[in-house]
Every structure is written in structure tokens, then in C-alpha cells.
mmCIF file of C-alpha atoms in Angstrom:
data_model
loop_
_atom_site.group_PDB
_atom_site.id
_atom_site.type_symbol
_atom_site.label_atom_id
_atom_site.label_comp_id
_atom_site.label_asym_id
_atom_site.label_seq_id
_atom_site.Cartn_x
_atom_site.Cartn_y
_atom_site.Cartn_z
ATOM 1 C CA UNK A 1 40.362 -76.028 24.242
ATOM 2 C CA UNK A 2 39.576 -75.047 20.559
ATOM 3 C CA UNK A 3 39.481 -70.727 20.101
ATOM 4 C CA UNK A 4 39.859 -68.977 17.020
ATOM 5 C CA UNK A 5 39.325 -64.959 16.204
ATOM 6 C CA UNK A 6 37.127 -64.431 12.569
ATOM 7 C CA UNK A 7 35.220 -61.981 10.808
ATOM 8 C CA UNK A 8 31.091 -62.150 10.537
ATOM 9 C CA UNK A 9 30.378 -62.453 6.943
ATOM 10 C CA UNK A 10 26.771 -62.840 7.556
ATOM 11 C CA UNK A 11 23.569 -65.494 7.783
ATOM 12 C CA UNK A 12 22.172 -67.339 5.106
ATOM 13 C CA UNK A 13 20.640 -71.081 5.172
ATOM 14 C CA UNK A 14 22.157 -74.879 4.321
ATOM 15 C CA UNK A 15 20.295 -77.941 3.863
ATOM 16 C CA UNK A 16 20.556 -80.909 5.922
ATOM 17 C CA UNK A 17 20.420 -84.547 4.182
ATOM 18 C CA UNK A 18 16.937 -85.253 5.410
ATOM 19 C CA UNK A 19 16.532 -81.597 3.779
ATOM 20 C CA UNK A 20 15.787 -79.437 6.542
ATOM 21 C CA UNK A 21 16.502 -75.694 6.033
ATOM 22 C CA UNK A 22 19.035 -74.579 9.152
ATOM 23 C CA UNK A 23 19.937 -70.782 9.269
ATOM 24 C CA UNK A 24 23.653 -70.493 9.754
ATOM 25 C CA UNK A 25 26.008 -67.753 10.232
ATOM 26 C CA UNK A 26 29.118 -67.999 8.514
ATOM 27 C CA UNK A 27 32.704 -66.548 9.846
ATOM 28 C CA UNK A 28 35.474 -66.252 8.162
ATOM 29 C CA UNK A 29 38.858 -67.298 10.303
ATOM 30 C CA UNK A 30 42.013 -67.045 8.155
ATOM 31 C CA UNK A 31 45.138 -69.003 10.204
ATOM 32 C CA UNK A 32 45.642 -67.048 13.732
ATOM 33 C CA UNK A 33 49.044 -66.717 14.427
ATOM 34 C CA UNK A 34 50.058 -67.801 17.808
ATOM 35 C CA UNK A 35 51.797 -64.720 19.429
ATOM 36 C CA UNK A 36 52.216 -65.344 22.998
ATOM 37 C CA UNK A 37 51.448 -68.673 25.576
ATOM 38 C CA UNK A 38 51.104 -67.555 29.530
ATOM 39 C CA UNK A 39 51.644 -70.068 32.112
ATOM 40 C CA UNK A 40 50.848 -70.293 35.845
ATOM 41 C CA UNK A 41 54.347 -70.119 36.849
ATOM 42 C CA UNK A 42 55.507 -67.122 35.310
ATOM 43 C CA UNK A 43 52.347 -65.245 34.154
ATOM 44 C CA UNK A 44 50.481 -66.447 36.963
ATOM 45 C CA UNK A 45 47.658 -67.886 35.127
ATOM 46 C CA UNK A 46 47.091 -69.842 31.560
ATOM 47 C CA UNK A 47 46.347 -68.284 28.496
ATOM 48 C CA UNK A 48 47.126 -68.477 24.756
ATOM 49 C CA UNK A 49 47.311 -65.295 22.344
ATOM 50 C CA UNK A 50 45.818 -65.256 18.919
ATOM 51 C CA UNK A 51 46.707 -62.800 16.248
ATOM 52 C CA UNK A 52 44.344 -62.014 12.841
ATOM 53 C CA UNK A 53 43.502 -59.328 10.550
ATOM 54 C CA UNK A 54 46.456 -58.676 8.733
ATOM 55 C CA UNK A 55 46.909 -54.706 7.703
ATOM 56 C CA UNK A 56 49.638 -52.649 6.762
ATOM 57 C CA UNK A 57 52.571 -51.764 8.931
ATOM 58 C CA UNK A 58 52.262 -48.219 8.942
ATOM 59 C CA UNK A 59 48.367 -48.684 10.616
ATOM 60 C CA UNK A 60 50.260 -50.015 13.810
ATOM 61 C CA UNK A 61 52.473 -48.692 16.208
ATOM 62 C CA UNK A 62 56.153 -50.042 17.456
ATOM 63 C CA UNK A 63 55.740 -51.872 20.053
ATOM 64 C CA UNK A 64 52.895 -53.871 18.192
ATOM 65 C CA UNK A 65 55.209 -54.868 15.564
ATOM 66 C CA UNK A 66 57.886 -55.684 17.856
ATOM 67 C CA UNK A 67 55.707 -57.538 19.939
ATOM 68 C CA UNK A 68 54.645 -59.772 16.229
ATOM 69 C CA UNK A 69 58.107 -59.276 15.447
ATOM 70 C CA UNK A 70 59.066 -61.617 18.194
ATOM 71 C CA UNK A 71 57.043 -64.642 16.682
ATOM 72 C CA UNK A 72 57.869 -63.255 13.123
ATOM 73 C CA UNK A 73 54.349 -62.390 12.312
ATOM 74 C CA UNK A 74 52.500 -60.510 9.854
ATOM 75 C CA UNK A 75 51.099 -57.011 10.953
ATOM 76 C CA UNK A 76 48.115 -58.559 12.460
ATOM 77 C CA UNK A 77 45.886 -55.643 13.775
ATOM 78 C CA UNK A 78 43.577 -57.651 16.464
ATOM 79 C CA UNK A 79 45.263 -59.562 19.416
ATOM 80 C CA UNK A 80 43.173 -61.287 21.564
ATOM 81 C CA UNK A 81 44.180 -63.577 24.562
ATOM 82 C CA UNK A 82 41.955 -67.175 25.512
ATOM 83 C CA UNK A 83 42.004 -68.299 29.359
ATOM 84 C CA UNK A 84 42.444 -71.873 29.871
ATOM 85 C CA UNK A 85 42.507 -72.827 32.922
ATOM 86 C CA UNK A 86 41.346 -76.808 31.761
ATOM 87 C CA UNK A 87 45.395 -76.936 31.179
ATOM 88 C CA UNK A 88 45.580 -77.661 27.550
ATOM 89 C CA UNK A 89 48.030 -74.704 26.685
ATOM 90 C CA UNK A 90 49.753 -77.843 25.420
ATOM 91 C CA UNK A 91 48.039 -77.865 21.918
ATOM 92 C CA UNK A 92 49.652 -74.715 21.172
ATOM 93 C CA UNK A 93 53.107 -73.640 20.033
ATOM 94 C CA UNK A 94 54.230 -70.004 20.069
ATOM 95 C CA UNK A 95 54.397 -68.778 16.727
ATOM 96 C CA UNK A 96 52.076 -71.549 14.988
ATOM 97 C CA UNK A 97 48.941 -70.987 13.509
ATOM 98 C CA UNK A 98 45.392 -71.951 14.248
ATOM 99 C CA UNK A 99 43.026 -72.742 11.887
ATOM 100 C CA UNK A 100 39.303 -73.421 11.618
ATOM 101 C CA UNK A 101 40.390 -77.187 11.536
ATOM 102 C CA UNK A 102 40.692 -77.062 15.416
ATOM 103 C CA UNK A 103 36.887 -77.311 15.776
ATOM 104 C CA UNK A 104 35.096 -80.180 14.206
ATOM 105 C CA UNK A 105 31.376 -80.765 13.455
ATOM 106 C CA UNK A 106 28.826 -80.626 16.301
ATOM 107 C CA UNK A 107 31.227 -78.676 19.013
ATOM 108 C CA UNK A 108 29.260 -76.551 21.413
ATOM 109 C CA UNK A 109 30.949 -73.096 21.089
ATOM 110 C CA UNK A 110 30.621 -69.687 22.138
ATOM 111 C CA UNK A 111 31.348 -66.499 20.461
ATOM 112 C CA UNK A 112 31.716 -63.079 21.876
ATOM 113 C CA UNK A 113 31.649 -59.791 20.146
ATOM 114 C CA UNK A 114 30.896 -56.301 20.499
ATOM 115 C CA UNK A 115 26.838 -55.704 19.669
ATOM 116 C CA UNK A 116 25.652 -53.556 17.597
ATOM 117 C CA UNK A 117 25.166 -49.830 18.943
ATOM 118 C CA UNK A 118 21.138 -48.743 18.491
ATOM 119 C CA UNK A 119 21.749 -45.647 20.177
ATOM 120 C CA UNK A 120 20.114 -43.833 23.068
ATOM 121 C CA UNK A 121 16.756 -45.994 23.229
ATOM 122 C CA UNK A 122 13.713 -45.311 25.726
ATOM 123 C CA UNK A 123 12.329 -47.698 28.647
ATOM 124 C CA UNK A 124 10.225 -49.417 26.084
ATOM 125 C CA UNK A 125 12.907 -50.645 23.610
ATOM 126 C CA UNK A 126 15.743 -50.668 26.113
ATOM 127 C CA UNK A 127 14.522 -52.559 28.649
ATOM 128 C CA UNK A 128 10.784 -54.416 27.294
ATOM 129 C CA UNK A 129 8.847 -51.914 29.653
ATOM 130 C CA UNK A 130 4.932 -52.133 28.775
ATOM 131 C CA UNK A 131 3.295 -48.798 27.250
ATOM 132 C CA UNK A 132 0.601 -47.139 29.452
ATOM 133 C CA UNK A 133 -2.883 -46.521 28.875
ATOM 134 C CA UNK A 134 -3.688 -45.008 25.003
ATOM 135 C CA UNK A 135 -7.494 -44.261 25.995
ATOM 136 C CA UNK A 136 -9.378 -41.446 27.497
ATOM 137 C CA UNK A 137 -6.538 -39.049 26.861
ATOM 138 C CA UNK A 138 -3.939 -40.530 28.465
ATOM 139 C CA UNK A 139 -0.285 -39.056 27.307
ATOM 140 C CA UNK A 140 1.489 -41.517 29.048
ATOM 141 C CA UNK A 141 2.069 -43.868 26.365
ATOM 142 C CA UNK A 142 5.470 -45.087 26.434
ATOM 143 C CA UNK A 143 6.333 -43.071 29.329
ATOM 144 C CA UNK A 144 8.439 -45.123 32.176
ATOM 145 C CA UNK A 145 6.384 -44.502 34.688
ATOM 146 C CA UNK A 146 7.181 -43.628 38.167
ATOM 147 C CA UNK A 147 10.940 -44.081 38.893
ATOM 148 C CA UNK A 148 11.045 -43.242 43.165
ATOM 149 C CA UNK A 149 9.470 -42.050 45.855
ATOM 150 C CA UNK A 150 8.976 -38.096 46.904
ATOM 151 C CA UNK A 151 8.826 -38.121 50.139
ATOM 152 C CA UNK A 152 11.017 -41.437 51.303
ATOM 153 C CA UNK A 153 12.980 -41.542 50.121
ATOM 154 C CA UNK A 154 12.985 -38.174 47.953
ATOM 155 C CA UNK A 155 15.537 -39.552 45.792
ATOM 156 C CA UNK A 156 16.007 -42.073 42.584
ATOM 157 C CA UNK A 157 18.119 -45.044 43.212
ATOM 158 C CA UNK A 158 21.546 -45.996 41.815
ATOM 159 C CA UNK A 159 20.714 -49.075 39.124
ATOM 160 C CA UNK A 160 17.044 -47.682 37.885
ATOM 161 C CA UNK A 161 16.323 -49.208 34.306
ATOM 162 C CA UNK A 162 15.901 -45.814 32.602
ATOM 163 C CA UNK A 163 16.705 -44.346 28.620
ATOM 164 C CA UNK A 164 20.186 -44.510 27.763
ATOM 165 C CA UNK A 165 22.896 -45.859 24.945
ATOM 166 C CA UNK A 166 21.274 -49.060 23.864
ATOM 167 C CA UNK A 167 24.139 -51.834 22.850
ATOM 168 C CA UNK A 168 27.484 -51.305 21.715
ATOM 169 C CA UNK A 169 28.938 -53.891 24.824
ATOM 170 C CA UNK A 170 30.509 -56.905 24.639
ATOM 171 C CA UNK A 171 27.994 -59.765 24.356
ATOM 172 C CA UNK A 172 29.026 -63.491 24.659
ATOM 173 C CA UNK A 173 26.607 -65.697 23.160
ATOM 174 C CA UNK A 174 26.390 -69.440 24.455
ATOM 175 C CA UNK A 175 25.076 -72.551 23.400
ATOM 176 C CA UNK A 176 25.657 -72.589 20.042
ATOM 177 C CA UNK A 177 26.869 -75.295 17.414
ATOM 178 C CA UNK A 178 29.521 -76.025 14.575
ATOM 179 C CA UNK A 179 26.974 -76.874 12.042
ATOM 180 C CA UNK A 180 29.464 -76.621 9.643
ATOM 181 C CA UNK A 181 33.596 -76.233 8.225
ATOM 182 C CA UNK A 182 34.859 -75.263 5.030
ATOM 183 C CA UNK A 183 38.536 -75.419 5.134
ATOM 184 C CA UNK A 184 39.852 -74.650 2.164
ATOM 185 C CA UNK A 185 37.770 -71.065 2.528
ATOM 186 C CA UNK A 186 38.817 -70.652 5.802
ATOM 187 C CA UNK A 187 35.574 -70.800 6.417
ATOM 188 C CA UNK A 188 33.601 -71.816 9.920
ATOM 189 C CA UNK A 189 29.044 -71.987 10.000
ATOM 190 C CA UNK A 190 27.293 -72.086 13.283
ATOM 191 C CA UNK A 191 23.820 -72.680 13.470
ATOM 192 C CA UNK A 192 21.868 -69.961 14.743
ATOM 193 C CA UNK A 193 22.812 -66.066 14.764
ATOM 194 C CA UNK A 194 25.814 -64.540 16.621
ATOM 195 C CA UNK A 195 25.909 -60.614 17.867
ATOM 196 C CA UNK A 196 27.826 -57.990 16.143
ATOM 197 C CA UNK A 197 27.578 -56.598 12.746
ATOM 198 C CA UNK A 198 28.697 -57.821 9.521
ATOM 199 C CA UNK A 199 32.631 -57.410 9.188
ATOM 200 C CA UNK A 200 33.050 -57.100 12.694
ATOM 201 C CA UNK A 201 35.687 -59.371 14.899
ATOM 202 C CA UNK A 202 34.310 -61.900 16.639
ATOM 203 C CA UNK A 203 35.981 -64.252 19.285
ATOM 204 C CA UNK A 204 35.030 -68.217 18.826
ATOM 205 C CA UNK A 205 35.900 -70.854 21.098
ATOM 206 C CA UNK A 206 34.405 -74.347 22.908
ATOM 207 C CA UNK A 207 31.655 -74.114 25.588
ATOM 208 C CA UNK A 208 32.462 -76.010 28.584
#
């Protein structure tokens, strides 16, 4: 298993050799520090921690840096932790680092992230609802709709799809591909877009 926390830079486009245009986006992953390692049989299930985003000391509280302390890391600010349940918590050593060089070209990965927030949104942007008539007068142009019965039973259900906050959840996006891995920059370009905005943390690591 191959994971590794980075920030979004942004998209822009490489070449292939045959001179196709692919649009990438590009993370940047400086070396996570390995902070913690849980095992079945004393955590009750197998996962590795990553550190990254190093910030001053002062931004974090005492038990963080006791916790980094204990691996004699940097004050990292995000800590994130990677199930593996495939059993390969043997590729990492508490208090190494992981760098971009775990993933090689052409790996099927997925990244996770919080989207971005659009704010409260109607029926038609929230959910793809279709408008309503726009002739003869008709007001009802991005209107839901009916949403329940009046007599039977004279109440809206739990779960409607109805206006509300629009994004700002945790999205995992799958399917996607190491196009390509700049080491020296720290720097690792999937084909395709990823969610969250630009500078945000987002979570990399194999698909399947």
C-alpha cells in the first residue's frame, strides 16, 4: 500500500511522446513523517500515520507536540491515519518518512479531500432537478416542485432532496492515475482533476 498526504497546487497540461495534450493536476507532497503504526493485536486493526505541513510550534497544542515529539518530528500540523488491512504495515517504520517515490508511473490511486463549499444552493444546482414550464406565465421556473402529499400522508419525508449547503464534505475521488513524478520537487501529477481547492490537503493513496 502506497499513501501520501500533499497540497493541490493546481491543473495545467503535459505532453505525451506521441504529443497528446493530458490535463494533470499537480500535488505537492514534501516527505511525511511516519508518526504512529497500529496493529491488529494491540490497536485492534492496521493502520499507518502520516504527518505533513510543517508550522510553527506555538500554532499547536501540547499534546500534539508530544505526540511528534515521540518520533522526534517537526511541528507537522495535519495527521492523518491510512487503513491497511492488505497487511503491508511492513513497508513502514515509525518515525521514517514517505515520499512521493512510493508511487511509480501508471498506479491507480485515489485521493480524498474536503470539496469546495458553494453555499446554500437550490434543487436545480444541488441536486440536477429540471426547471418547470417558462411559458404562458408560469412562475414555477426553478421551483422544486411538489415535495409530499396533503392528505396521506400530510407530512414531508425524512431524506427529500431539497435547498441546502451545497459541498464542503469529504469527497474521495477514484479511478485515477500517476501520470506523472517529479522527485526532486516533491512533486506528484495525476491525470485528470481531483476535488478541493487550491492549497488545500489532500489524502493520496493506491486504489485496490
Amino acid at each position: 500500500m502506497a499513501a501520501i498526504l500533499g497540497k493541490k497546487i493546481g491543473m495545467t497540461q503535459l505532453f505525451t511522446e506521441e504529443g497528446e495534450s493530458v490535463p494533470v493536476t499537480v500535488i505537492e507532497a514534501t516527505p511525511n513523517r511516519v508518526t504512529a503504526v497500529r496493529t491488529k493485536d494491540e490497536d485492534g486493526y492496521a493502520a499507518v500515520q502520516l504527518a505533513f505541513g510543517e508550522v510553527k510550534e506555538r500554532k499547536l497544542t501540547k499534546a500534539q507536540l508530544g505526540h511528534l515529539a515521540k518520533t522526534e518530528a517537526p511541528a507537522l500540523k495535519h495527521l492523518r491515519e491510512f487503513r491497511d488491512d492488505d497487511g503491508k504495515l511492513g513497508e513502514f517504520e515509525l518515525g521514517g518518512e514517505i515520499t512521493v517515490d512510493t508511487f511509480e508511473v501508471g498506479d491507480k490511486v485515489k485521493v480524498s479531500a474536503v470539496a469546495i463549499g458553494k453555499g446554500f444552493q437550490g434543487t436545480v444546482k444541488r441536486h440536477n432537478f429540471g426547471r418547470g414550464p417558462v411559458s404562458h406565465g408560469s412562475h414555477n421556473v426553478r421551483a422544486p416542485g411538489s415535495i409530499g402529499a396533503s392528505a396521506d400522508p400530510a407530512r414531508v419525508f425524512k431524506g427529500m432532496k431539497m435547498p441546502g449547503r451545497m459541498g464542503g464534505k469529504r469527497v474521495t475521488q477514484r479511478g485515477l492515475e500517476v501520470f506523472r513524478i517529479d522527485a526532486d520537487k516533491n512533486l506528484l501529477m495525476l491525470r485528470g482533476s481531483i476535488p478541493g481547492p487550491k492549497n488545500g490537503t489532500v489524502e493520496v493513496r493506491t486504489d485496490g
